[in-house]
mmCIF file of C-alpha atoms in Angstrom:
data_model
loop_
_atom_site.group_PDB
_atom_site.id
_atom_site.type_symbol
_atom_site.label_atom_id
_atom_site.label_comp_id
_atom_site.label_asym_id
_atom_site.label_seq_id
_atom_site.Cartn_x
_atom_site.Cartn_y
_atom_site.Cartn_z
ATOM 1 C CA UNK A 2 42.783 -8.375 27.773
ATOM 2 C CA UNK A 3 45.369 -8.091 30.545
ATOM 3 C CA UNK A 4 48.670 -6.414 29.932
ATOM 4 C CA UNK A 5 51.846 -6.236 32.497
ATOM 5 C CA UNK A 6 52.366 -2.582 33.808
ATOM 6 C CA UNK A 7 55.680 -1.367 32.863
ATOM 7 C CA UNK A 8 56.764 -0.141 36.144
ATOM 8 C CA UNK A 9 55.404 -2.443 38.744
ATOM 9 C CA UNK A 10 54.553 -5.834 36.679
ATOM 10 C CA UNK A 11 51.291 -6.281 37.656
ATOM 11 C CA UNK A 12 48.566 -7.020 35.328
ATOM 12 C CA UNK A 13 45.822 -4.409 34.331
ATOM 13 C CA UNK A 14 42.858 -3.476 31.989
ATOM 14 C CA UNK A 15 43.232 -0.919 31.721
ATOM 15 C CA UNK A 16 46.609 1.267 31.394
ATOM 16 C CA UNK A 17 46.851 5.123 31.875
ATOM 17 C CA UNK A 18 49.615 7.112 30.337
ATOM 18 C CA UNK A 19 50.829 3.082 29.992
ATOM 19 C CA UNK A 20 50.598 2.759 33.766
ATOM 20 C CA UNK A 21 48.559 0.382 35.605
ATOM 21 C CA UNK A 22 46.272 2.901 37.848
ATOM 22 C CA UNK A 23 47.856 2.366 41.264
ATOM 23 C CA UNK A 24 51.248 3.484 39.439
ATOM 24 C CA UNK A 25 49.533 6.057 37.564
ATOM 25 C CA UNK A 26 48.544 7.456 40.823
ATOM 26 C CA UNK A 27 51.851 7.612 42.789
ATOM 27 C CA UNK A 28 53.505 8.643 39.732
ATOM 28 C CA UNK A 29 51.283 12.083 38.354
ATOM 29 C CA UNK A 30 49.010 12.398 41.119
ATOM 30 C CA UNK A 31 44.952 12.448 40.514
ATOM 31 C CA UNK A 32 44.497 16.051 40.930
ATOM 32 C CA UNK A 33 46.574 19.110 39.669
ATOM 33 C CA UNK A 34 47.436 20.586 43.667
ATOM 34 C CA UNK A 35 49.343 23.596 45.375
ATOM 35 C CA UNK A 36 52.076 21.778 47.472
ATOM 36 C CA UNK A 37 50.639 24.575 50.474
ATOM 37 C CA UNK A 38 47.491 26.581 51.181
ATOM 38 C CA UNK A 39 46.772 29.218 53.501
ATOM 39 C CA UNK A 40 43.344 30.209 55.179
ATOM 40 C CA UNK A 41 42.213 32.627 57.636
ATOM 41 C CA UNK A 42 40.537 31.376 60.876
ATOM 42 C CA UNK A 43 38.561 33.082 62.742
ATOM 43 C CA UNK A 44 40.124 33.383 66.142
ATOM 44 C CA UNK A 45 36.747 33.746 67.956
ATOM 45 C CA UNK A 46 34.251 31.396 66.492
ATOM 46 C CA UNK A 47 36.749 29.165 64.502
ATOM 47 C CA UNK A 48 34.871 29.988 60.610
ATOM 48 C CA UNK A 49 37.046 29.619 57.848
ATOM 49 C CA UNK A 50 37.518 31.860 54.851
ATOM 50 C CA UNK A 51 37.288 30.110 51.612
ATOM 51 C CA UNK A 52 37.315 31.742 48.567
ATOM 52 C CA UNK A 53 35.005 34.990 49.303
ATOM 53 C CA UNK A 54 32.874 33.087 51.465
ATOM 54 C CA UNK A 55 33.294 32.345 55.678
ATOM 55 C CA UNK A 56 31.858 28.912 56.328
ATOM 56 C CA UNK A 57 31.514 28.147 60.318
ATOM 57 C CA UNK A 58 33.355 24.865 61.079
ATOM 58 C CA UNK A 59 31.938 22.877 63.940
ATOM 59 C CA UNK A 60 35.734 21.163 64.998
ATOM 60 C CA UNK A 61 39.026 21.842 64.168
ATOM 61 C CA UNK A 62 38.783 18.775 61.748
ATOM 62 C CA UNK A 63 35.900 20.047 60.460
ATOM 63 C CA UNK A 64 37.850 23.199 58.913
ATOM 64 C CA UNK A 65 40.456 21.319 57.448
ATOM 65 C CA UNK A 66 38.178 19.018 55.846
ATOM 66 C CA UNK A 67 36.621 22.076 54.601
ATOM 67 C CA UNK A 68 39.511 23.589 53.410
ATOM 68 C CA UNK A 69 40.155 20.279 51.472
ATOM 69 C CA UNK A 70 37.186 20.191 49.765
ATOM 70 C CA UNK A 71 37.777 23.947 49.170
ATOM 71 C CA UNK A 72 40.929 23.145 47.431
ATOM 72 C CA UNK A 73 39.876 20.433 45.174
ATOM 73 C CA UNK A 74 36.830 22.130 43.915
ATOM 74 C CA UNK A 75 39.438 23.999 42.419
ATOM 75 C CA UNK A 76 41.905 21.523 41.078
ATOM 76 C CA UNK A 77 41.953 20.008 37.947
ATOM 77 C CA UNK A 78 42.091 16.290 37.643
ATOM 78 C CA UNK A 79 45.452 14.800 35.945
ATOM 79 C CA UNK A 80 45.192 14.489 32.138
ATOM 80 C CA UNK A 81 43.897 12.378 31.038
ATOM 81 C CA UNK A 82 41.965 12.093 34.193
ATOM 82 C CA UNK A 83 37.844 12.874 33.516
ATOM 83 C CA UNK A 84 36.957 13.189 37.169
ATOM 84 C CA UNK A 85 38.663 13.599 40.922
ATOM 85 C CA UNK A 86 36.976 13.770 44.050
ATOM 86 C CA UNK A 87 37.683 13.558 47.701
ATOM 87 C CA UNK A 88 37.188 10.634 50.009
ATOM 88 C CA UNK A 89 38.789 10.883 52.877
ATOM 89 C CA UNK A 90 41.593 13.264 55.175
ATOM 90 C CA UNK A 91 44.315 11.490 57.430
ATOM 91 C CA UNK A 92 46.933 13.800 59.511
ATOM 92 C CA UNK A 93 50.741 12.866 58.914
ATOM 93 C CA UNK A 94 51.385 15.639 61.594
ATOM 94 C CA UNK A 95 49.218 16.648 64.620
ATOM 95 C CA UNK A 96 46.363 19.205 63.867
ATOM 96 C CA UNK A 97 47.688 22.431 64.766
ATOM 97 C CA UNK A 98 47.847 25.881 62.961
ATOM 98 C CA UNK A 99 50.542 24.432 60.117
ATOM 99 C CA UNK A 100 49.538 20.670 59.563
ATOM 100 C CA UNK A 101 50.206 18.132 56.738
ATOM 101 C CA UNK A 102 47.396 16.238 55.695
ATOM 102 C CA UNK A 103 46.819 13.796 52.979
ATOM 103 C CA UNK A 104 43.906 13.279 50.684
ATOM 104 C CA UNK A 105 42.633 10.004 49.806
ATOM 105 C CA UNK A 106 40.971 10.827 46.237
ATOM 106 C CA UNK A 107 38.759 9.103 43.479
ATOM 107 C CA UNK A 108 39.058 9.403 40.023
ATOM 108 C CA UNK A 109 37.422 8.467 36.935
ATOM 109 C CA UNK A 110 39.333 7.111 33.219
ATOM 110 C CA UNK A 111 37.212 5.178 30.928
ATOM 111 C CA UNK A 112 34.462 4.424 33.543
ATOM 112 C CA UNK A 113 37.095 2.910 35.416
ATOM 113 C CA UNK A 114 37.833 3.946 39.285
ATOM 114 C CA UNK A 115 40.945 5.121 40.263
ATOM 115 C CA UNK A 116 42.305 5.931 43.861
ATOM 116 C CA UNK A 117 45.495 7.326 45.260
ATOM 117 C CA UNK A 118 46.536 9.518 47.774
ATOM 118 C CA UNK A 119 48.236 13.263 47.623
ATOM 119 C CA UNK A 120 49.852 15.714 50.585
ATOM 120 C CA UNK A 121 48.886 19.007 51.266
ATOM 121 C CA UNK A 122 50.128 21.670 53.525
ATOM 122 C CA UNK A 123 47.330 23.734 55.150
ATOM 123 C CA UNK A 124 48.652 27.259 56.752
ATOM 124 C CA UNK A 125 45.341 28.464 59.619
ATOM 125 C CA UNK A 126 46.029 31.973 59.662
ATOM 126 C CA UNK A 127 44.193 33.374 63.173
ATOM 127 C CA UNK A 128 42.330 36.607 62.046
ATOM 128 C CA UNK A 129 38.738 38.372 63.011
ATOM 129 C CA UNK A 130 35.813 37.513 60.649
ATOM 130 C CA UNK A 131 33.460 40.293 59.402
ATOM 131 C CA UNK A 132 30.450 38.946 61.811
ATOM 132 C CA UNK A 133 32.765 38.592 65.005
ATOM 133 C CA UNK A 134 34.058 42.202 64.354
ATOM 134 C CA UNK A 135 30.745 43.674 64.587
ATOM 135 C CA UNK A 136 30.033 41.254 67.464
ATOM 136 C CA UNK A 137 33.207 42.646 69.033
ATOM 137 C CA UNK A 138 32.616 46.348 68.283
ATOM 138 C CA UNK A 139 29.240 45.932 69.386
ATOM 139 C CA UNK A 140 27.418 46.930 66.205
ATOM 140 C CA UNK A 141 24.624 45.248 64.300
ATOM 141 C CA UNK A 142 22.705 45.774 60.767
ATOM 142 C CA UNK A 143 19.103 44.826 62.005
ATOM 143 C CA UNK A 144 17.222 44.925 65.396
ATOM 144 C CA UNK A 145 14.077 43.160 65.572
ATOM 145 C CA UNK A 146 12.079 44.531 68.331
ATOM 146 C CA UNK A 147 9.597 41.773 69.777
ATOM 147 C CA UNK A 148 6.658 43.125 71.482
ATOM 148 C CA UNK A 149 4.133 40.941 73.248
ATOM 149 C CA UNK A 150 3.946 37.821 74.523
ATOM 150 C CA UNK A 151 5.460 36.673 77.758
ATOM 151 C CA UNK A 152 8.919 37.391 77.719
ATOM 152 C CA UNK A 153 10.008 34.224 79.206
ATOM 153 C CA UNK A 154 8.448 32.496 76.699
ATOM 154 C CA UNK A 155 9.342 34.181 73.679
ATOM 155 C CA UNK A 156 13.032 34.483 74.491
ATOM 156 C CA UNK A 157 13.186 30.747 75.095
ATOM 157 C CA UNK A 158 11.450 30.869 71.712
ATOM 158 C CA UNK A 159 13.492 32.806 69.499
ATOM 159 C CA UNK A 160 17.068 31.517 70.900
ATOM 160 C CA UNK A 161 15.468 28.174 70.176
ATOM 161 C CA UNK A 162 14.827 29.611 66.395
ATOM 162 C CA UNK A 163 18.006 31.148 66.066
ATOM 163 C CA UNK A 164 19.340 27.948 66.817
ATOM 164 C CA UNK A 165 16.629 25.362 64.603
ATOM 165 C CA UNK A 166 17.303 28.125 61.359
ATOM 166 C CA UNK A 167 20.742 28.383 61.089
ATOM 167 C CA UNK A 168 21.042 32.138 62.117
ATOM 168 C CA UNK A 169 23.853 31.888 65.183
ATOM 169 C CA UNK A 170 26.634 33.050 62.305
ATOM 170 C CA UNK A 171 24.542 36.395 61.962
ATOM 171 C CA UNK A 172 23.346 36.822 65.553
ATOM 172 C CA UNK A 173 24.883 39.359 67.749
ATOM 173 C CA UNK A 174 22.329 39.580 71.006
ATOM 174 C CA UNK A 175 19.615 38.919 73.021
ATOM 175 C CA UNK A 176 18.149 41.746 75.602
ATOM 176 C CA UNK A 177 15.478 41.231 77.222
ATOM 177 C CA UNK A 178 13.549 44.119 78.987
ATOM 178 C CA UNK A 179 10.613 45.464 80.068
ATOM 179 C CA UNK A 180 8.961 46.266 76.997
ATOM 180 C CA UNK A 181 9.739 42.986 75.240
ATOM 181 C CA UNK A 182 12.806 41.150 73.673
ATOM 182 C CA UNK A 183 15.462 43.230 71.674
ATOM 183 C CA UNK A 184 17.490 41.043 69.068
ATOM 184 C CA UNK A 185 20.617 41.875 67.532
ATOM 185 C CA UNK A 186 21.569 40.739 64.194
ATOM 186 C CA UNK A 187 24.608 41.347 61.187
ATOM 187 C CA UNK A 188 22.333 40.727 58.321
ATOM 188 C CA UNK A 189 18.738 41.949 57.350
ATOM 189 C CA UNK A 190 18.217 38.399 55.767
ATOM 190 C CA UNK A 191 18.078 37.070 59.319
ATOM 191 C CA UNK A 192 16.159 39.357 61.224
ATOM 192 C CA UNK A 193 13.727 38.533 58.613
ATOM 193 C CA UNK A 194 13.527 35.041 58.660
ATOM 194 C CA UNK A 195 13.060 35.220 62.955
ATOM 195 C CA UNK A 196 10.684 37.696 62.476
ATOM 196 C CA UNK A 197 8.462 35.424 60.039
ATOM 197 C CA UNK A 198 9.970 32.571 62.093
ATOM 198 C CA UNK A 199 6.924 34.265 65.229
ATOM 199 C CA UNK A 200 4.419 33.930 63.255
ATOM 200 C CA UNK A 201 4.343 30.322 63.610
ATOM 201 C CA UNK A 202 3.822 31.043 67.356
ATOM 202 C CA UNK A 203 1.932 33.859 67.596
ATOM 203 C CA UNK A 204 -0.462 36.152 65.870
ATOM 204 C CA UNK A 205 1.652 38.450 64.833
ATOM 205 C CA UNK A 206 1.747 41.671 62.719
ATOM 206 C CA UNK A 207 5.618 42.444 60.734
ATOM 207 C CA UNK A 208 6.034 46.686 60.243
ATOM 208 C CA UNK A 209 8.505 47.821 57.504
ATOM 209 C CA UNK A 210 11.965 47.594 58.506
ATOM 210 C CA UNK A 211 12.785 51.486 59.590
ATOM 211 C CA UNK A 212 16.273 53.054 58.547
ATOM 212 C CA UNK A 213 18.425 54.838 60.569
ATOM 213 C CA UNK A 214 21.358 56.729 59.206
ATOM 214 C CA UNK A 215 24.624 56.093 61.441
ATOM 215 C CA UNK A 216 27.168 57.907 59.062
ATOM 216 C CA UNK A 217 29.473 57.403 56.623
ATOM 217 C CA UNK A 218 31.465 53.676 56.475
ATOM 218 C CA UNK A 219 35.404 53.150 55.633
ATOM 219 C CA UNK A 220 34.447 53.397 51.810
ATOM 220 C CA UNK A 221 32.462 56.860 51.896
ATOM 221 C CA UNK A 222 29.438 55.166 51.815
ATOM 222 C CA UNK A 223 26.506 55.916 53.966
ATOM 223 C CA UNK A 224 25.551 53.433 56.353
ATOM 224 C CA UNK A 225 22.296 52.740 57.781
ATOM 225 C CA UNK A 226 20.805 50.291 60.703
ATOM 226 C CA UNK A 227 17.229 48.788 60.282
ATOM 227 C CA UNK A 228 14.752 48.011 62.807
ATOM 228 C CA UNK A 229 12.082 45.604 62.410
ATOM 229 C CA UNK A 230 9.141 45.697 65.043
ATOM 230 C CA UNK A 231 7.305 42.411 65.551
ATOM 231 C CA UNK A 232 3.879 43.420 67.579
ATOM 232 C CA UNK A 233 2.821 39.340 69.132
ATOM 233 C CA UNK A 234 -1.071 38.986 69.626
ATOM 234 C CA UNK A 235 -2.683 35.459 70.618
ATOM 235 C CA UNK A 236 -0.566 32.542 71.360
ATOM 236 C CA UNK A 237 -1.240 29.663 68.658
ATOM 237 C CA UNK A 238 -1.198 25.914 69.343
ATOM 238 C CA UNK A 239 3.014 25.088 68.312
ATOM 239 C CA UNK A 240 3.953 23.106 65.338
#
């Protein structure tokens, strides 16, 4: 049964808070939003902090998108609104470090769809993330020590696995000497995963990361450096 929305006229199914849904929509909104947000940047690799987490952005619209979905995750939809998800970002002002965006959304009443659109305000606030401050100090967690092998090789190798695994957010540097390859990382969990990442390459034996004790961090804490020593024997057919 169709029956004539109060506000607009048109005829509906389905009525929301006695709305038709396209007046329901420009009326209450879909989702329960902060009129503004701000979120750090990072000013040297362009990752954004949201919540407790920094997520690497590939583009500028990339982060806001991010920040977007950030924000919705943890909105709630408009009573008596079951569902609200995001569709789509459009600019009403030129990206820059305080732009206006709005958010074409989807919600859910009844098993029926309804779509509207709502502004938000998104602050960037420039600032140094925790990997790009050790990559700026020059410190690192882990060193993996690569032994073996011809050099050339296995350097075009492992910046190829950095690369293929997802590691460049925790990678620091790449020396390559005499002795072998030295690489730097900010987190164990990735030296780890390049390490095993040789063995598809190479025989290869793994030795216990060794500790190193490099003194006492900002919050009295002891801190420690690990070194992992990959020792590369014959060269297997690639995968």
């Amino acid at each position: 049964m169709l029956t004539p929305c109060p506000r607009c006229g048109r005829e509906t199914s389905i009525l929301v808070r006695g709305l038709c849904p396209d007046c329901f929509a420009e009326v209450y909104g879909l989702a329960v939003l902060p009129r503004r947000v701000t979120v750090e940047v990072c000013k040297y690799c362009g990752s954004v902090r949201l919540g407790n987490r920094w997520v690497q952005a590939s583009s500028f619209q990339d982060a806001v998108y991010m920040i977007a979905e950030h924000v919705l995750s943890k909105a709630k939809p408009v009573d008596p609104l079951e569902s609200v998800e995001l569709e789509s970002v459009e600019y009403d002002t030129l990206p820059n470090w305080l732009t206006r965006i709005r958010l074409r959304l989807r919600a859910s009443y009844r098993g029926a769809v309804i779509r509207g659109w709502q502004s938000l305000e998104v602050r960037l606030k420039p600032t140094v993330c925790p990997t790009c401050k050790v990559r700026v100090s020059g410190e690192y967690d882990t060193l993996v020590q690569v032994r073996g092998g011809d050099p050339g090789e296995v350097e075009r190798i492992i910046e190829e696995e950095v690369v293929r695994q997802g590691l460049l957010s925790h990678f620091v540097d790449l020396i390559r000497g005499r002795d072998g390859v030295d690489v730097y990382f900010t987190h164990r969990g990735a030296a780890r995963r390049l390490a095993k990442a040789l063995t598809r390459y190479y025989e290869a034996s793994i030795k216990t990361p060794v500790h190193e004790d490099v003194g006492v961090g900002s919050t009295g804490k002891r801190r420690t450096r690990k070194t992992i020593v990959v020792r590369l024997g014959k060269r297997l057919n690639k995968i």
